[in-house]
Amino acid sequence: MAKTRKQPRPKAETPKGFRDYFGAEVTQRNDMLRAIAGVYHRYGFDALESSAVETVEALGKFLPDVDRPNEGVFAWQEDEADWLALRYDLTAPLARVFAQHRNDLPTPYRRFAMGPVWRNEKPGPGRFRQFYQCDADTVGSASMAADAEICAMLSDTLEAVGIARGDYVIRINNRKVLNGVMEVAGVLDPSDPDKFSHERGIVLRAIDKLDRLGPIGVRALLGEGRKDDSGDFTKGAGLSEKQIGILSGYIDSIAWSYEQVTSPIRDSGSGEWNEYILNQLERSVESSEEGNEGVSELRNIAKLVGAQGYGPDRIIIDPSVVRGLGYYTGPVYEAELTFEIFDEKGRKRQFGSVAGGGRYDDLVKRFTGQEVPATGISIGVDRLLAALREKGRIKAVAQGPVVVTVMDRDRMADYQAMVAELRNAGIRAEVYLGNPKNFGNQLKYADRRNSPVAIIEGGDEKERGVVQIKDLILGAQIAENATLEEWKERPSQFEVPRDQMLDKVREILAIHEIGQD
Amino acid sequence: MAKTRKQPRPKAETPKGFRDYFGAEVTQRNDMLRAIAGVYHRYGFDALESSAVETVEALGKFLPDVDRPNEGVFAWQEDEADWLALRYDLTAPLARVFAQHRNDLPTPYRRFAMGPVWRNEKPGPGRFRQFYQCDADTVGSASMAADAEICAMLSDTLEAVGIARGDYVIRINNRKVLNGVMEVAGVLDPSDPDKFSHERGIVLRAIDKLDRLGPIGVRALLGEGRKDDSGDFTKGAGLSEKQIGILSGYIDSIAWSYEQVTSPIRDSGSGEWNEYILNQLERSVESSEEGNEGVSELRNIAKLVGAQGYGPDRIIIDPSVVRGLGYYTGPVYEAELTFEIFDEKGRKRQFGSVAGGGRYDDLVKRFTGQEVPATGISIGVDRLLAALREKGRIKAVAQGPVVVTVMDRDRMADYQAMVAELRNAGIRAEVYLGNPKNFGNQLKYADRRNSPVAIIEGGDEKERGVVQIKDLILGAQIAENATLEEWKERPSQFEVPRDQMLDKVREILAIHEIGQD
């Protein structure tokens, strides 16, 4: 056998842009996924868990950053065979699954999926290369009722996980309306869809930056171009004054609408808001067939969600929604949290988007050649969790177990019997399994685990048939706040007969409102 | 912009060795993970979800197939930087996590983890390259109480997910005992651990194949070698007759013990079995220090699990457990399901292993240079699910939603209101969202979804203020079994006033014992 060479020690680090999740972070995410799945399931969606690994060929290139078509995914080549990659979302795999199994699946196929996705992007603060999504899609339905339902369900889901009504809004737009306005402005020719695609790309990206650049900056990008604060120049679409005028009217209405939508004063009772916006859009698209189809689809969705009682306080037509992904073909939606938080630089800002989706009628066609209409939503679970933590709706720290300390290492079996008794009663408990020599370390351990109770049974207690029970939560409160008098009145350690241990532990947990299984 | 070239359609296929999971397959696995996590949590373990992607350097090479050190993982290189890989188990990442965060984590660190792992192996029938594991480990405890606890918890876990007592056994061995026997046979020199490592490798692999080769085949591999049925020759360890004699005695006792352990007649009441085996092992290791340490550890574990009431009907000392992984340093354990199933060739065989683990004291040391004792278990969740399906303990098909059919596409809002009413009552329901033109397709869809109830409201019903409710389960039963007379007596379609729809649906679901949220 070859001699083992001394190698340098490996670094104990996650790869850049990846992280680990501990304790409550994990269980809270699982609880949230479970709550979301509960709503999706009640709406009739079936679970699907597709493989995390796909062929690069099947995945396709539908990441927002179209300028880097080979970037964005983690990919590798099998021994002289297919290129494989980690999925970057749950939609591309759904298209593959439906194309592969379409003869065995019901149509429409309604599925939900949840799990990690991976993006090979430059990591940033709070931006990770692995994160969770939780999607629901209806494949094989051209009906706007499918889109309306997705939006209603998204509203129910946000409330089910603890976002209060009024703290969120679901905004709906339609790609066809956008195309209609482009047609009117002469940057889209329905008889030759590829024409002007370069200019349209610039226009779309400019509109998507409206919240950062403002209407004046966007307008500059429609014309010659724009110099930013650093002096860098971005070339514009080079449109004529007339074209810019047409698009500007639309952009102003978007800017105005966005401000209204995210302000708390918007009308919450009636459908008047939607009616107002829809009429305005109708004027913007003039005689464009596609544009009018888009407005009519939006009208249909507004009617359906309204009939189910989802007013503009929850779901609203909003032309400022663009959505980065290129594959959307009709309605697009976005769920935004409207409460304010402080960002990493201490500035107030709205929390922003936690979910998005839309109609994509061409994804399955890639595989089969036949158009299959589809629509769906993706919830960014990690962002939603961050929002709930911001609002103080979930605590960051989990409750630790009752810790049975080890006073006499030869009586391990006795201590194991104690935890067995507690566990059988549904109480989280464990024996201290480190080196028991230093008793202080055992209490430090219990403290670090956020344990509510420690149990002590030394030789003396054993002889007298009793145990010592320390209320660690009360102990910590006393240590922090109490004067000497109060300390005397409220002992945090109790001696009870061994056969009353369980009852006393139960009593202490109940005082601190700690749930048992 | 470059013109898009016509490309051939991508194949709609998972990569080889990967698969998708649908409906009940997904929810049953989630339920099982939740049940296992419940037990682990009650035992005091905290959740950890480490990144699915690790640096190849941090992962190390601990896959069973030591002959192919660079194989076994899916790996790729970051742009001229680190090599990254998908985790192949949950233990190697735990060692990295503990080394990385050891100053912030309590010691002992007790964590559970669950999720997919990936193996770049040749796929076979029922063998996939992505599968779920569910682990619990105690890092930083040298106490045999930690090992005993893991085995007790594994027993509780199997029963919690539905494996009946008597249908499984947890077998414990100790690597040190094996080493002791090797020492006695002269293939291990305690003063030079590297010596004879080639021979020991052959011996270990031979013992691991005992169930396939039988004692005679194993003995051949200890000597010159063995010719298999196809005529291929495997070179042996080349041991002397005397060495083979010593090892043969041990191997015979393993073979005998294995037969006893997996037979239903083993003693279930007392610790006599363990005592008998332990005495036999004591004789086998003669004066080997390591061997005697191993026997003493096993004795300690047997005492602790016995004191907690886990008799040999659940946990048993069994020298036939070897476990493929090279990193184990002390006790090793395996959970085996003892009931018989028919394999793909129609032969009866025992279901076999569903979980395994052991003590590994050197994994963290790779990173830090300091030895950190650790022990833990990994449950193969997919195999355990397969076992429960074999036993008929879980059904393969999920219950579909109530389907509200669409008789009049202009009244979609009415139908949406119906499903909203059902959903608000906690009943899974949906409107048919496909093309409603062909009513037969709507009922076929409900059938395919395994729906219990379909609801029909045409123009006539609307006018009369009623709905038709079809009991699809009863309908299917009648279609299959009933004579004409019975059909008449037991209608499967009911006309009820619209405002009694919810009550009638509830009544039908209750008859068929279909749970609501």
PDB file of N, CA and C in Angstrom, chain A residues 13-45:
ATOM      1  N   GLU A  13     -14.862  25.169   5.936  1.00  0.00           N
ATOM      2  CA  GLU A  13     -15.654  26.302   5.449  1.00  0.00           C
ATOM      3  C   GLU A  13     -16.682  25.837   4.432  1.00  0.00           C
ATOM      4  N   THR A  14     -17.844  26.465   4.433  1.00  0.00           N
ATOM      5  CA  THR A  14     -18.766  26.257   3.315  1.00  0.00           C
ATOM      6  C   THR A  14     -18.173  26.937   2.093  1.00  0.00           C
ATOM      7  N   PRO A  15     -18.523  26.470   0.892  1.00  0.00           N
ATOM      8  CA  PRO A  15     -18.097  27.217  -0.297  1.00  0.00           C
ATOM      9  C   PRO A  15     -18.693  28.629  -0.254  1.00  0.00           C
ATOM     10  N   LYS A  16     -18.062  29.562  -0.916  1.00  0.00           N
ATOM     11  CA  LYS A  16     -18.525  30.960  -0.931  1.00  0.00           C
ATOM     12  C   LYS A  16     -19.974  31.054  -1.387  1.00  0.00           C
ATOM     13  N   GLY A  17     -20.769  31.795  -0.636  1.00  0.00           N
ATOM     14  CA  GLY A  17     -22.157  31.993  -1.031  1.00  0.00           C
ATOM     15  C   GLY A  17     -23.093  30.918  -0.515  1.00  0.00           C
ATOM     16  N   PHE A  18     -22.550  29.943   0.221  1.00  0.00           N
ATOM     17  CA  PHE A  18     -23.393  28.915   0.842  1.00  0.00           C
ATOM     18  C   PHE A  18     -23.355  29.089   2.352  1.00  0.00           C
ATOM     19  N   ARG A  19     -24.364  28.595   3.035  1.00  0.00           N
ATOM     20  CA  ARG A  19     -24.348  28.676   4.491  1.00  0.00           C
ATOM     21  C   ARG A  19     -25.082  27.492   5.107  1.00  0.00           C
ATOM     22  N   ASP A  20     -24.914  27.351   6.420  1.00  0.00           N
ATOM     23  CA  ASP A  20     -25.610  26.320   7.183  1.00  0.00           C
ATOM     24  C   ASP A  20     -26.740  26.975   7.969  1.00  0.00           C
ATOM     25  N   TYR A  21     -27.757  26.189   8.266  1.00  0.00           N
ATOM     26  CA  TYR A  21     -28.892  26.678   9.052  1.00  0.00           C
ATOM     27  C   TYR A  21     -29.018  25.827  10.311  1.00  0.00           C
ATOM     28  N   PHE A  22     -29.204  26.492  11.444  1.00  0.00           N
ATOM     29  CA  PHE A  22     -29.174  25.805  12.730  1.00  0.00           C
ATOM     30  C   PHE A  22     -30.526  25.880  13.445  1.00  0.00           C
ATOM     31  N   GLY A  23     -30.855  24.792  14.108  1.00  0.00           N
ATOM     32  CA  GLY A  23     -31.965  24.760  15.074  1.00  0.00           C
ATOM     33  C   GLY A  23     -33.243  25.391  14.578  1.00  0.00           C
ATOM     34  N   ALA A  24     -33.648  26.488  15.247  1.00  0.00           N
ATOM     35  CA  ALA A  24     -34.931  27.120  14.944  1.00  0.00           C
ATOM     36  C   ALA A  24     -35.016  27.574  13.488  1.00  0.00           C
ATOM     37  N   GLU A  25     -33.887  27.974  12.895  1.00  0.00           N
ATOM     38  CA  GLU A  25     -33.912  28.368  11.478  1.00  0.00           C
ATOM     39  C   GLU A  25     -34.456  27.238  10.610  1.00  0.00           C
ATOM     40  N   VAL A  26     -34.050  26.021  10.950  1.00  0.00           N
ATOM     41  CA  VAL A  26     -34.470  24.854  10.159  1.00  0.00           C
ATOM     42  C   VAL A  26     -35.927  24.493  10.450  1.00  0.00           C
ATOM     43  N   THR A  27     -36.272  24.436  11.742  1.00  0.00           N
ATOM     44  CA  THR A  27     -37.622  23.984  12.073  1.00  0.00           C
ATOM     45  C   THR A  27     -38.659  25.022  11.654  1.00  0.00           C
ATOM     46  N   GLN A  28     -38.297  26.307  11.745  1.00  0.00           N
ATOM     47  CA  GLN A  28     -39.245  27.337  11.309  1.00  0.00           C
ATOM     48  C   GLN A  28     -39.477  27.270   9.801  1.00  0.00           C
ATOM     49  N   ARG A  29     -38.415  27.006   9.056  1.00  0.00           N
ATOM     50  CA  ARG A  29     -38.604  26.870   7.607  1.00  0.00           C
ATOM     51  C   ARG A  29     -39.470  25.655   7.302  1.00  0.00           C
ATOM     52  N   ASN A  30     -39.205  24.549   7.994  1.00  0.00           N
ATOM     53  CA  ASN A  30     -40.024  23.362   7.765  1.00  0.00           C
ATOM     54  C   ASN A  30     -41.489  23.618   8.120  1.00  0.00           C
ATOM     55  N   ASP A  31     -41.706  24.343   9.232  1.00  0.00           N
ATOM     56  CA  ASP A  31     -43.087  24.669   9.605  1.00  0.00           C
ATOM     57  C   ASP A  31     -43.743  25.520   8.523  1.00  0.00           C
ATOM     58  N   MET A  32     -42.984  26.479   7.983  1.00  0.00           N
ATOM     59  CA  MET A  32     -43.541  27.338   6.943  1.00  0.00           C
ATOM     60  C   MET A  32     -43.849  26.537   5.677  1.00  0.00           C
ATOM     61  N   LEU A  33     -42.926  25.674   5.272  1.00  0.00           N
ATOM     62  CA  LEU A  33     -43.165  24.855   4.080  1.00  0.00           C
ATOM     63  C   LEU A  33     -44.428  24.008   4.284  1.00  0.00           C
ATOM     64  N   ARG A  34     -44.583  23.499   5.495  1.00  0.00           N
ATOM     65  CA  ARG A  34     -45.734  22.662   5.795  1.00  0.00           C
ATOM     66  C   ARG A  34     -47.034  23.475   5.720  1.00  0.00           C
ATOM     67  N   ALA A  35     -46.983  24.700   6.240  1.00  0.00           N
ATOM     68  CA  ALA A  35     -48.180  25.558   6.206  1.00  0.00           C
ATOM     69  C   ALA A  35     -48.546  25.903   4.759  1.00  0.00           C
ATOM     70  N   ILE A  36     -47.527  26.235   3.961  1.00  0.00           N
ATOM     71  CA  ILE A  36     -47.785  26.578   2.556  1.00  0.00           C
ATOM     72  C   ILE A  36     -48.340  25.358   1.822  1.00  0.00           C
ATOM     73  N   ALA A  37     -47.696  24.200   2.041  1.00  0.00           N
ATOM     74  CA  ALA A  37     -48.156  22.974   1.382  1.00  0.00           C
ATOM     75  C   ALA A  37     -49.599  22.674   1.761  1.00  0.00           C
ATOM     76  N   GLY A  38     -49.963  22.993   3.000  1.00  0.00           N
ATOM     77  CA  GLY A  38     -51.340  22.756   3.446  1.00  0.00           C
ATOM     78  C   GLY A  38     -52.339  23.544   2.613  1.00  0.00           C
ATOM     79  N   VAL A  39     -52.034  24.819   2.350  1.00  0.00           N
ATOM     80  CA  VAL A  39     -52.938  25.638   1.540  1.00  0.00           C
ATOM     81  C   VAL A  39     -52.947  25.129   0.094  1.00  0.00           C
ATOM     82  N   TYR A  40     -51.778  24.905  -0.467  1.00  0.00           N
ATOM     83  CA  TYR A  40     -51.683  24.416  -1.855  1.00  0.00           C
ATOM     84  C   TYR A  40     -52.484  23.119  -2.004  1.00  0.00           C
ATOM     85  N   HIS A  41     -52.332  22.242  -1.044  1.00  0.00           N
ATOM     86  CA  HIS A  41     -53.011  20.940  -1.106  1.00  0.00           C
ATOM     87  C   HIS A  41     -54.523  21.125  -1.047  1.00  0.00           C
ATOM     88  N   ARG A  42     -54.975  22.018  -0.181  1.00  0.00           N
ATOM     89  CA  ARG A  42     -56.418  22.241  -0.058  1.00  0.00           C
ATOM     90  C   ARG A  42     -56.976  22.813  -1.356  1.00  0.00           C
ATOM     91  N   TYR A  43     -56.166  23.553  -2.085  1.00  0.00           N
ATOM     92  CA  TYR A  43     -56.597  24.091  -3.376  1.00  0.00           C
ATOM     93  C   TYR A  43     -56.575  23.020  -4.474  1.00  0.00           C
ATOM     94  N   GLY A  44     -56.155  21.809  -4.147  1.00  0.00           N
ATOM     95  CA  GLY A  44     -56.212  20.723  -5.116  1.00  0.00           C
ATOM     96  C   GLY A  44     -54.899  20.401  -5.808  1.00  0.00           C
ATOM     97  N   PHE A  45     -53.808  21.071  -5.410  1.00  0.00           N
ATOM     98  CA  PHE A  45     -52.519  20.780  -6.041  1.00  0.00           C
ATOM     99  C   PHE A  45     -51.899  19.532  -5.413  1.00  0.00           C
TER     100      PHE A  45
END
